[in-house]
Amino acid sequence: MAGRIRDEDVALVRERSPIAEVVGEYLQLRNAGGGSLKGLCPFHDEKSPSFNVTPSRGLFYCFGCGEGGDVIAFVQKIEHLSFVEAVENLARGAGIQLRYEQGGYVPRNEQGQRQRLLEAHQAAAAFYAEQLLTPQAQEARRFLSERGFTRADAEHFGVGYAPAGWEALTTYLRGKGFTDKEIILGGLASQGRRGPYDKFRNRLVWPVREVTGEVVGFGARKLDPDDDGPKYLNTQETPLFKKSHLLYGLDLAKREISRQRQAVIVEGYTDVMACHLAGVTTAVATCGTSFGSEHMKILRRMLLGRSEFGGEVVFTFDGDAAGQKAALRAFAEEHGFTSETFVAVQPDGLDPCDLRIQQGDGAVRDLIAAKKPLYEFVIRSAIQGHNLDTPEGRMAAFEAAAPIVASIRHEGVRKFYGLNLDKWTGLMDERFVLRRVHQLARGVRDGDRRQAAPVRPSRPDHDASSYDLRDPSLQRERLALKLAVQYPSLALEFDRLDAETFTVPQHRAMVELIRAQGGVAAADDPAQWSLRLREAAPNEVQREFVTQLAVEPIEVYGEVDERYANEILGTIKIHSINRRVTNLKSRLGRLDPITEAEDYQRVFSELMAVEQQKRQMRERTVGDT
């Protein structure tokens, strides 16, 4: 087994893996002020951004679900990797050769499993791309040419050819040092009675990439009509390939999706190619599965969802019954997008690839521009098939479509489509239609309320009963801790405070942690200070609390400076003294000055000393207690 990665190499990986860039590969980040960035959390579903990244300290934290940490922890969580695998993943992207405590450089066959599988897929993608240029790939090249794709287009999308032989790729990968076990585990080959055989044979092949650009699987189309296999064949579920979390073309489209605030969902690999080449560079496709909630979450993070009506998701479907069925499936998942969702259907049933072949690039762009709201498409689909020339038919159409309108959550949008439903069915009775929709909607809402209410994740760092952020005293203490973590050079007065100055156990534990690291005066590198505190924290609870303090914004007018820091810290000290004064006066009041003269005099002297300390503090501190 490989030894432990050297600490200096881990530190170098952190240094050369800017957290904003790494996180930005998975979600759209926007400036949140104070040197922080904000986006939609990739670890839980949300519509208002609560995921914060602080590049200067190399940390992230979600105030919605509590996930947080450094760039390595982010990759661990989002890719479901071990610590070593996450470091190796980042090292590869940063061009760093890792060293291990035992045995120097780690041999290739001892690297992390994920790293090995990624390298195998990269090698397979290169192999397939080379094979597309061989004489045996003539039919594959003809297929591309007939659909308007050039050699340069194939290279841009990484399209390749899987040879007809049973072991062409397997033999190639063995020569590159990969084991049969790795080749099979990655879904590149299947286990036969006589050994592994290639998963894809005599097929045109598209590499499927993660949003970061790493190849994790393939989609393949058969070229021989006599082949009894499926027309399209995709990599099965593997440690790398999770089809419910993958969108083909997202690595190429992600920046334009964020810039244009639009995502176009098409049905196939050639449709993605056609759209991009026609100028619709926000197109992506699912990989052998229906569009689902996980795909939705990925796109919402790219679009950011800054408002309920922000951004567009456009589905393209064939105009046939299957296309309408696909639209209905999308509608079932639609509530994550609310009224941002559209449908683009070509009346003659042409998909984007065929449309481009027959009518050119402009027709593809026009198709997307002519999109209709998904609500309208689904409501009109429900009305179709009813005879609107008779009262019975109009009523039947209304009863079919009214529940769809009632399911719209936004009240204003629901009323808008209610009025349209009255027109589209020809009932011509707006009051009746809206009343019926309202009745149905109320039933939907009541049903929602009867379901179990979502439980907000509990804070692991404290008992909610003793940690109420509405408490002004607790807010002040938390602010003082944030200053000590984020601006140690401005908060040198913090080292004059002792743990008992703070009122809750979590805060006192934080003071002890800072003191154990030499106090804020020992924070010679402010950018590394919070990371140092995280690593020194004795448990996961305290590590999370350090992360919160490091990324939580400090709300202040103007800049955080030494005067502001001293004012806050002085106020904390004064409030601590006030508590001591109150406690001492209470004790003094319970003592008899005659029968308990000695204790009375001791407490009285202590009270006078604290009062003197309070007067001195008032002279040094700007602010009102």
XYZ file of C-alpha atoms in Angstrom:
625
model
C 0.000 0.000 0.000
C 1.097 3.553 -0.633
C 2.271 5.552 2.331
C 0.872 8.738 3.748
C 1.049 11.766 1.457
C 3.681 14.175 2.692
C 2.290 17.144 4.609
C 4.212 19.638 2.486
C 2.660 18.152 -0.661
C -0.831 18.399 0.813
C -0.119 22.036 1.676
C 1.138 22.638 -1.877
C -2.038 21.114 -3.323
C -4.138 23.496 -1.208
C -2.003 26.441 -2.261
C -2.223 25.660 -5.982
C -5.924 24.751 -5.968
C -7.757 28.076 -5.517
C -11.027 27.206 -3.849
C -13.050 29.673 -5.909
C -11.828 28.077 -9.140
C -12.430 24.521 -7.940
C -15.906 25.256 -6.559
C -16.646 27.331 -9.656
C -16.387 24.178 -11.754
C -19.516 22.866 -10.021
C -21.665 25.935 -9.389
C -21.976 29.582 -10.275
C -20.501 31.931 -7.675
C -21.287 35.613 -7.361
C -19.713 38.379 -5.318
C -21.311 38.618 -1.880
C -19.194 41.518 -0.605
C -16.474 41.533 2.016
C -14.243 39.281 -0.067
C -16.804 36.452 -0.059
C -18.566 34.610 -2.862
C -22.005 33.029 -2.713
C -23.925 30.392 -4.664
C -26.490 27.625 -4.416
C -25.295 24.785 -2.214
C -24.404 21.574 -4.105
C -24.991 19.451 -0.994
C -28.681 20.209 -0.445
C -31.505 21.597 -2.556
C -32.155 25.294 -2.032
C -33.515 28.253 -3.979
C -31.794 31.074 -2.086
C -27.975 30.998 -2.020
C -26.547 30.170 1.408
C -23.270 28.585 0.261
C -20.325 30.910 1.014
C -16.761 30.712 -0.256
C -13.995 32.856 1.213
C -11.026 32.684 -1.210
C -8.631 34.584 1.071
C -8.936 31.839 3.688
C -9.489 28.939 1.302
C -12.726 27.842 3.019
C -16.373 27.234 2.185
C -19.423 26.922 4.404
C -23.151 26.469 3.806
C -25.346 28.203 6.350
C -28.262 26.082 5.175
C -26.994 22.544 5.724
C -23.785 23.069 7.695
C -21.319 21.535 5.233
C -17.956 23.281 5.254
C -14.202 22.953 5.015
C -11.279 23.631 2.707
C -10.805 22.851 -0.981
C -9.871 19.237 -0.237
C -12.974 18.732 1.882
C -15.106 20.214 -0.911
C -13.766 17.732 -3.473
C -14.179 14.894 -0.970
C -17.829 15.731 -0.382
C -18.903 16.524 -3.920
C -17.072 13.606 -5.568
C -17.572 11.168 -2.649
C -13.840 10.558 -2.317
C -11.481 9.708 0.500
C -9.010 12.338 1.676
C -6.175 10.732 -0.295
C -8.280 10.438 -3.460
C -9.323 14.087 -3.192
C -5.709 15.232 -2.783
C -4.676 13.098 -5.763
C -7.544 14.516 -7.805
C -6.507 18.108 -7.087
C -2.821 17.323 -7.535
C -3.464 15.996 -11.014
C -5.320 19.180 -11.954
C -2.538 21.340 -10.531
C 0.267 19.338 -12.137
C 1.760 18.276 -8.806
C 3.623 14.980 -8.405
C 2.794 13.699 -4.949
C 5.318 12.048 -2.670
C 4.463 9.501 -0.008
C 6.108 8.922 3.369
C 6.874 5.289 2.550
C 8.738 4.535 -0.639
C 9.056 7.939 -2.334
C 6.950 8.324 -5.445
C 3.952 6.030 -5.402
C 3.917 3.362 -8.123
C 1.095 3.684 -10.664
C -0.591 0.499 -9.498
C -0.813 1.883 -5.949
C -2.607 5.116 -6.764
C -6.184 5.694 -5.614
C -8.848 3.703 -7.389
C -10.693 6.730 -8.732
C -7.474 8.210 -10.082
C -6.691 4.966 -11.883
C -10.171 4.727 -13.399
C -10.010 8.328 -14.595
C -6.665 7.667 -16.261
C -8.065 4.537 -17.896
C -10.984 6.517 -19.310
C -8.691 9.257 -20.563
C -6.585 6.634 -22.309
C -9.712 4.997 -23.753
C -10.979 8.346 -25.091
C -7.644 8.952 -26.809
C -7.701 5.418 -28.249
C -11.211 5.817 -29.658
C -10.359 9.232 -31.161
C -7.320 7.749 -32.930
C -9.387 4.839 -34.244
C -11.809 7.251 -35.953
C -9.036 8.029 -38.457
C -8.390 4.400 -39.426
C -9.757 2.675 -42.570
C -12.007 0.476 -40.408
C -13.888 3.600 -39.245
C -15.135 4.570 -42.691
C -18.788 3.963 -41.768
C -18.393 6.015 -38.586
C -16.948 8.934 -40.566
C -19.781 8.637 -43.097
C -22.327 8.770 -40.279
C -20.812 12.046 -39.018
C -20.469 13.542 -42.486
C -24.103 12.799 -43.386
C -25.158 14.737 -40.293
C -23.090 17.752 -41.163
C -20.179 17.168 -38.810
C -16.574 17.701 -39.906
C -13.370 16.170 -38.621
C -12.757 19.357 -36.599
C -16.216 19.006 -35.042
C -15.475 15.404 -34.058
C -12.191 16.466 -32.466
C -13.883 19.315 -30.574
C -16.398 16.939 -28.979
C -13.903 14.060 -28.658
C -15.948 11.706 -30.852
C -14.230 8.385 -31.562
C -14.708 4.916 -32.963
C -14.753 1.601 -31.083
C -13.252 -1.136 -33.347
C -15.258 -4.236 -34.150
C -12.841 -6.622 -32.435
C -13.623 -8.123 -29.067
C -10.462 -7.020 -27.236
C -9.079 -4.007 -29.097
C -9.477 -1.545 -26.225
C -8.768 -4.112 -23.521
C -5.462 -5.052 -25.146
C -4.551 -1.383 -25.560
C -5.268 -0.565 -21.910
C -3.344 -3.605 -20.689
C -0.380 -2.249 -22.621
C -0.780 1.014 -20.711
C -0.485 -0.829 -17.401
C -4.134 -1.160 -16.438
C -5.370 -4.398 -14.932
C -8.364 -6.402 -16.131
C -10.050 -5.642 -12.816
C -9.699 -1.895 -13.369
C -10.897 -2.118 -16.976
C -14.010 -4.065 -15.963
C -14.709 -1.929 -12.870
C -14.658 1.202 -15.026
C -17.251 -0.251 -17.406
C -14.825 -0.299 -20.338
C -15.059 -4.080 -20.644
C -17.348 -6.888 -19.514
C -16.375 -10.190 -17.956
C -16.813 -13.180 -20.276
C -16.156 -16.887 -19.800
C -12.778 -16.517 -21.471
C -11.877 -13.191 -19.909
C -12.748 -9.502 -20.459
C -14.206 -8.299 -23.750
C -14.735 -4.710 -24.914
C -17.971 -3.025 -23.844
C -18.255 -1.052 -27.098
C -17.597 -2.662 -30.481
C -18.100 -1.229 -33.977
C -19.761 1.858 -32.617
C -19.416 5.609 -32.837
C -18.380 6.753 -29.364
C -18.860 10.016 -27.432
C -16.890 10.595 -24.222
C -19.095 11.688 -21.323
C -17.316 14.161 -19.086
C -17.871 15.473 -15.604
C -18.433 19.209 -15.313
C -14.699 19.459 -14.560
C -13.827 17.929 -17.947
C -12.789 14.478 -16.739
C -13.973 11.548 -18.880
C -16.068 9.205 -16.723
C -17.886 7.104 -19.307
C -19.072 6.813 -22.896
C -22.188 6.820 -25.037
C -22.098 4.792 -28.255
C -24.295 4.363 -31.342
C -24.295 1.205 -33.414
C -23.240 1.482 -37.052
C -24.254 -1.941 -38.381
C -28.038 -2.263 -38.946
C -27.700 -6.019 -38.516
C -26.237 -5.615 -35.038
C -28.885 -6.980 -32.650
C -27.681 -4.724 -29.821
C -29.427 -1.499 -28.748
C -29.186 1.516 -31.030
C -27.575 3.533 -28.257
C -25.440 1.969 -25.539
C -24.105 3.818 -22.502
C -21.619 2.975 -19.788
C -23.395 1.207 -16.925
C -23.314 2.571 -13.393
C -19.719 2.517 -12.120
C -17.738 4.263 -9.376
C -17.292 7.093 -11.926
C -20.423 6.998 -14.065
C -23.616 8.070 -12.265
C -26.059 8.823 -15.055
C -28.526 10.657 -12.815
C -25.753 13.165 -12.004
C -24.326 13.620 -15.512
C -25.265 15.874 -18.416
C -23.470 15.373 -21.706
C -21.861 18.611 -22.918
C -22.029 20.395 -19.572
C -18.259 20.770 -19.470
C -18.474 22.757 -22.731
C -21.724 24.590 -21.934
C -21.300 25.563 -18.282
C -19.798 29.012 -18.825
C -22.390 29.999 -21.415
C -25.176 28.635 -19.214
C -24.000 30.933 -16.426
C -23.446 33.889 -18.742
C -26.681 33.606 -20.717
C -28.655 32.232 -17.743
C -30.150 29.645 -20.034
C -29.844 25.872 -20.371
C -31.234 23.915 -23.332
C -32.039 20.226 -22.768
C -31.924 18.049 -25.874
C -32.344 14.299 -26.265
C -29.139 13.023 -27.871
C -25.412 13.442 -28.343
C -25.726 14.579 -31.985
C -28.373 17.107 -30.921
C -25.899 18.648 -28.464
C -23.294 18.856 -31.229
C -25.779 20.385 -33.680
C -26.964 22.988 -31.191
C -23.460 24.086 -30.224
C -22.344 24.334 -33.839
C -25.497 26.324 -34.671
C -24.738 28.832 -31.921
C -26.923 27.401 -29.141
C -23.958 26.818 -26.848
C -26.035 26.150 -23.731
C -27.258 22.728 -24.920
C -26.785 19.556 -22.854
C -28.316 16.073 -22.841
C -28.927 13.287 -20.357
C -26.951 10.058 -20.680
C -29.304 7.145 -21.149
C -31.882 8.251 -18.596
C -34.766 10.677 -18.226
C -34.170 14.205 -16.995
C -34.585 14.103 -13.219
C -34.287 16.003 -9.992
C -30.510 15.598 -9.700
C -30.019 17.045 -13.190
C -32.298 19.890 -12.141
C -30.159 20.673 -9.102
C -27.007 20.759 -11.217
C -28.511 23.238 -13.668
C -30.015 25.425 -10.962
C -26.557 25.831 -9.444
C -25.214 26.878 -12.850
C -28.094 29.311 -13.371
C -27.784 30.389 -9.708
C -31.536 31.039 -9.457
C -31.150 34.553 -8.102
C -34.898 35.097 -8.313
C -37.963 32.956 -8.794
C -38.129 34.052 -12.420
C -34.381 34.137 -13.087
C -32.883 32.069 -15.877
C -34.403 29.755 -18.456
C -34.463 26.010 -18.901
C -35.639 25.036 -22.372
C -36.594 21.435 -23.160
C -36.642 20.315 -26.790
C -38.954 17.418 -27.583
C -40.170 15.720 -30.703
C -43.697 16.697 -31.657
C -44.976 13.125 -31.412
C -46.652 11.294 -28.531
C -43.304 10.245 -27.085
C -42.205 13.878 -27.048
C -45.354 14.920 -25.226
C -44.810 12.136 -22.691
C -41.275 13.411 -22.104
C -42.658 16.920 -21.576
C -45.089 15.599 -18.987
C -42.208 13.908 -17.147
C -40.365 17.222 -17.145
C -43.486 18.929 -15.798
C -43.584 16.446 -12.922
C -40.066 17.599 -11.977
C -40.701 21.219 -12.890
C -41.348 22.776 -9.496
C -37.623 23.239 -8.892
C -37.650 25.725 -11.771
C -41.098 27.283 -11.138
C -42.009 29.459 -14.122
C -38.524 29.490 -15.699
C -39.177 26.335 -17.712
C -39.932 26.305 -21.433
C -40.552 23.823 -24.237
C -39.359 24.099 -27.841
C -41.086 21.675 -30.199
C -40.512 21.569 -33.940
C -43.958 21.067 -35.556
C -42.632 18.654 -38.171
C -41.021 16.506 -35.466
C -37.413 17.169 -36.481
C -34.826 17.000 -33.726
C -32.119 19.707 -33.635
C -29.626 17.551 -35.554
C -32.039 16.786 -38.416
C -33.332 20.350 -38.362
C -29.810 21.668 -38.859
C -29.199 19.256 -41.742
C -32.393 20.200 -43.567
C -32.816 23.881 -42.748
C -29.485 25.157 -41.460
C -28.072 26.708 -38.295
C -30.611 29.535 -38.244
C -33.516 27.095 -37.948
C -31.996 25.614 -34.766
C -31.637 29.044 -33.226
C -35.202 29.921 -34.270
C -36.477 26.719 -32.660
C -35.084 27.743 -29.282
C -36.196 31.360 -29.696
C -39.793 30.188 -30.344
C -39.994 28.372 -27.015
C -43.247 28.248 -25.061
C -43.690 28.072 -21.291
C -43.859 24.463 -20.121
C -47.106 25.221 -18.293
C -48.760 26.315 -21.513
C -47.482 23.275 -23.403
C -48.712 20.809 -20.782
C -52.086 22.540 -20.309
C -52.720 22.653 -24.040
C -51.671 19.003 -24.328
C -54.310 18.113 -21.712
C -56.960 20.011 -23.696
C -56.077 18.285 -26.969
C -58.211 15.294 -27.858
C -61.409 16.813 -26.502
C -64.176 18.088 -28.761
C -64.336 21.777 -27.950
C -67.362 22.224 -30.240
C -69.694 20.756 -27.614
C -70.428 21.850 -24.043
C -69.603 18.349 -22.806
C -66.265 18.355 -24.622
C -65.329 21.796 -23.326
C -66.174 20.752 -19.777
C -64.194 17.528 -20.124
C -61.186 19.493 -21.414
C -61.491 21.882 -18.489
C -61.651 19.079 -15.926
C -58.548 17.498 -17.498
C -56.509 20.694 -17.429
C -57.737 22.400 -14.247
C -55.686 20.182 -11.854
C -52.559 21.088 -13.820
C -53.277 24.789 -13.382
C -54.069 24.223 -9.704
C -50.656 22.601 -9.175
C -48.861 25.851 -10.075
C -47.461 27.134 -6.805
C -47.086 30.810 -7.629
C -50.500 32.407 -7.050
C -50.123 35.094 -9.697
C -48.950 32.647 -12.351
C -51.728 30.246 -11.375
C -54.353 32.964 -11.897
C -52.799 33.932 -15.238
C -53.086 30.382 -16.558
C -56.551 30.034 -15.054
C -57.714 32.934 -17.194
C -56.013 31.414 -20.226
C -57.622 28.061 -19.512
C -61.002 29.754 -19.696
C -60.112 31.077 -23.163
C -58.458 27.904 -24.457
C -61.437 25.715 -23.515
C -64.039 28.263 -24.624
C -66.018 28.124 -21.370
C -66.164 31.934 -21.215
C -66.831 31.989 -17.475
C -63.762 33.367 -15.726
C -65.304 33.424 -12.251
C -66.314 29.761 -12.448
C -62.878 28.707 -13.790
C -60.918 30.648 -11.169
C -63.151 29.425 -8.348
C -62.701 25.800 -9.412
C -58.927 26.203 -9.804
C -58.787 27.825 -6.371
C -60.674 24.888 -4.832
C -58.320 22.400 -6.433
C -55.247 24.431 -5.460
C -56.393 24.571 -1.846
C -56.628 20.776 -1.878
C -53.066 20.570 -3.222
C -51.791 22.963 -0.543
C -53.601 21.072 2.221
C -52.059 17.852 0.947
C -48.612 19.453 1.060
C -49.170 20.553 4.652
C -50.249 17.069 5.682
C -46.887 15.739 4.584
C -44.095 15.683 7.117
C -42.594 19.120 7.517
C -38.946 19.360 6.499
C -36.596 19.393 9.438
C -33.798 21.929 9.341
C -30.460 20.278 10.059
C -29.565 20.710 13.708
C -26.440 22.630 14.560
C -23.934 20.084 15.821
C -21.872 22.673 17.650
C -24.333 23.620 20.340
C -27.651 22.935 21.970
C -30.273 25.085 20.235
C -31.814 25.910 23.605
C -28.586 27.579 24.752
C -27.490 29.061 21.445
C -30.004 31.577 20.163
C -28.558 33.865 17.506
C -31.263 36.399 18.327
C -29.522 37.002 21.671
C -27.566 40.311 21.325
C -24.967 39.147 23.841
C -24.305 35.977 21.877
C -24.128 37.995 18.643
C -21.429 40.241 20.139
C -19.390 37.268 21.319
C -19.649 35.579 17.920
C -18.537 38.803 16.241
C -15.489 38.960 18.511
C -14.585 35.388 17.559
C -15.010 36.168 13.855
C -12.606 39.091 14.233
C -10.067 36.824 15.934
C -10.313 34.261 13.116
C -10.637 36.538 10.088
C -8.576 39.580 11.143
C -6.090 38.399 13.778
C -3.671 41.283 13.130
C -6.415 43.783 13.985
C -7.698 41.873 17.009
C -4.601 41.665 19.221
C -6.712 42.752 22.220
C -8.467 39.397 21.925
C -5.530 37.751 23.700
C -6.355 39.818 26.806
C -9.717 38.020 27.107
C -10.038 34.763 29.001
C -12.481 31.969 28.297
C -14.765 33.014 31.163
C -15.389 36.308 29.358
C -17.694 34.338 27.040
C -21.066 32.971 28.077
C -21.571 29.753 26.081
C -19.403 26.605 26.097
C -18.784 26.634 22.344
C -17.345 30.143 22.506
C -15.182 29.321 25.509
C -13.849 26.251 23.711
C -12.962 28.477 20.752
C -11.026 30.851 22.997
C -9.079 27.901 24.410
C -8.334 26.645 20.886
C -6.972 30.041 19.833
C -4.946 30.280 23.034
C -3.497 26.798 22.446
C -2.209 28.029 19.068
C -0.377 30.923 20.719
C -3.216 33.438 20.522
C -3.977 35.805 17.647
C -0.521 37.317 18.071
C 0.887 34.044 16.701
C -1.097 34.353 13.439
C 1.886 35.364 11.317
C 0.061 34.401 8.100
C -3.584 35.564 8.297
C -4.510 33.619 5.153
C -3.393 30.340 6.797
C -4.616 31.157 10.308
C -8.128 29.745 9.920
C -6.772 26.588 8.271
C -4.345 26.192 11.143
C -7.182 26.494 13.660
C -9.270 23.944 11.734
C -6.454 21.417 11.736
C -5.858 21.938 15.451
C -9.520 21.582 16.389
C -10.005 18.476 18.555
C -13.199 17.249 16.866
C -15.477 17.685 13.853
C -17.904 19.880 15.802
C -15.246 22.457 16.556
C -13.787 22.223 13.039
C -17.183 23.126 11.634
C -17.479 26.036 14.051
C -14.073 27.385 12.973
C -15.241 27.184 9.357
C -18.428 29.084 10.173
C -16.480 31.851 11.873
C -14.014 32.027 8.985
C -16.561 32.471 6.197
C -19.476 34.220 7.922
C -19.572 37.875 6.794
C -18.838 40.658 9.266
C -21.570 43.222 8.797
C -20.010 46.639 9.229
C -20.311 49.986 7.552
C -17.037 50.729 5.819
C -13.886 48.688 6.378
C -12.982 46.484 9.310
C -10.096 48.293 11.030
C -8.243 48.136 14.338
C -10.459 50.757 15.985
C -13.609 48.779 15.125
C -12.025 45.544 16.378
C -10.938 47.138 19.651
C -14.404 48.615 20.142
C -16.037 45.214 19.774
C -13.520 43.438 21.987
C -13.729 46.171 24.605
C -17.504 45.892 24.635
C -17.212 42.138 25.193
C -14.907 42.767 28.150
C -17.214 45.393 29.664
C -20.249 43.128 29.393
C -18.243 40.394 31.083
C -17.342 42.782 33.880
C -20.977 43.854 34.198
C -21.964 40.233 34.700
C -19.306 39.864 37.397
C -20.525 43.042 39.104
C -24.112 41.769 39.108
C -23.036 38.395 40.498
C -20.883 39.963 43.229
C -23.653 42.350 44.285
C -26.032 39.399 44.475
C -23.583 37.468 46.661
C -22.989 40.525 48.823
C -26.705 40.972 49.361
C -26.995 37.433 50.668
C -24.225 37.930 53.293
C -24.741 39.319 56.827
C -22.086 42.080 57.388
C -21.968 41.271 61.147
C -22.137 37.484 61.445
C -20.308 36.896 58.116
C -17.995 39.894 58.332
C -14.954 38.163 56.833
C -16.778 36.828 53.760
C -18.633 40.129 53.391
C -15.374 42.117 53.377
C -13.748 39.733 50.863
C -16.642 39.949 48.400
C -16.896 43.732 48.916
C -13.178 44.159 48.114
C -13.535 41.998 45.023
C -16.510 44.112 43.923
C -14.520 47.316 44.337
C -11.645 45.901 42.290
C -13.981 44.886 39.487
C -15.674 48.297 39.531
C -12.239 49.911 39.223
C -11.434 47.631 36.294
C -14.722 48.628 34.698
C -13.888 52.346 34.990
C -10.491 51.757 33.387
C -12.086 49.818 30.560
C -14.573 52.591 29.902
C -11.715 55.046 29.507
C -9.965 52.763 26.985
C -12.952 51.591 24.972
C -14.958 53.539 22.449
C -18.635 52.625 22.624
C -21.560 52.453 24.968
C -22.267 49.489 27.198
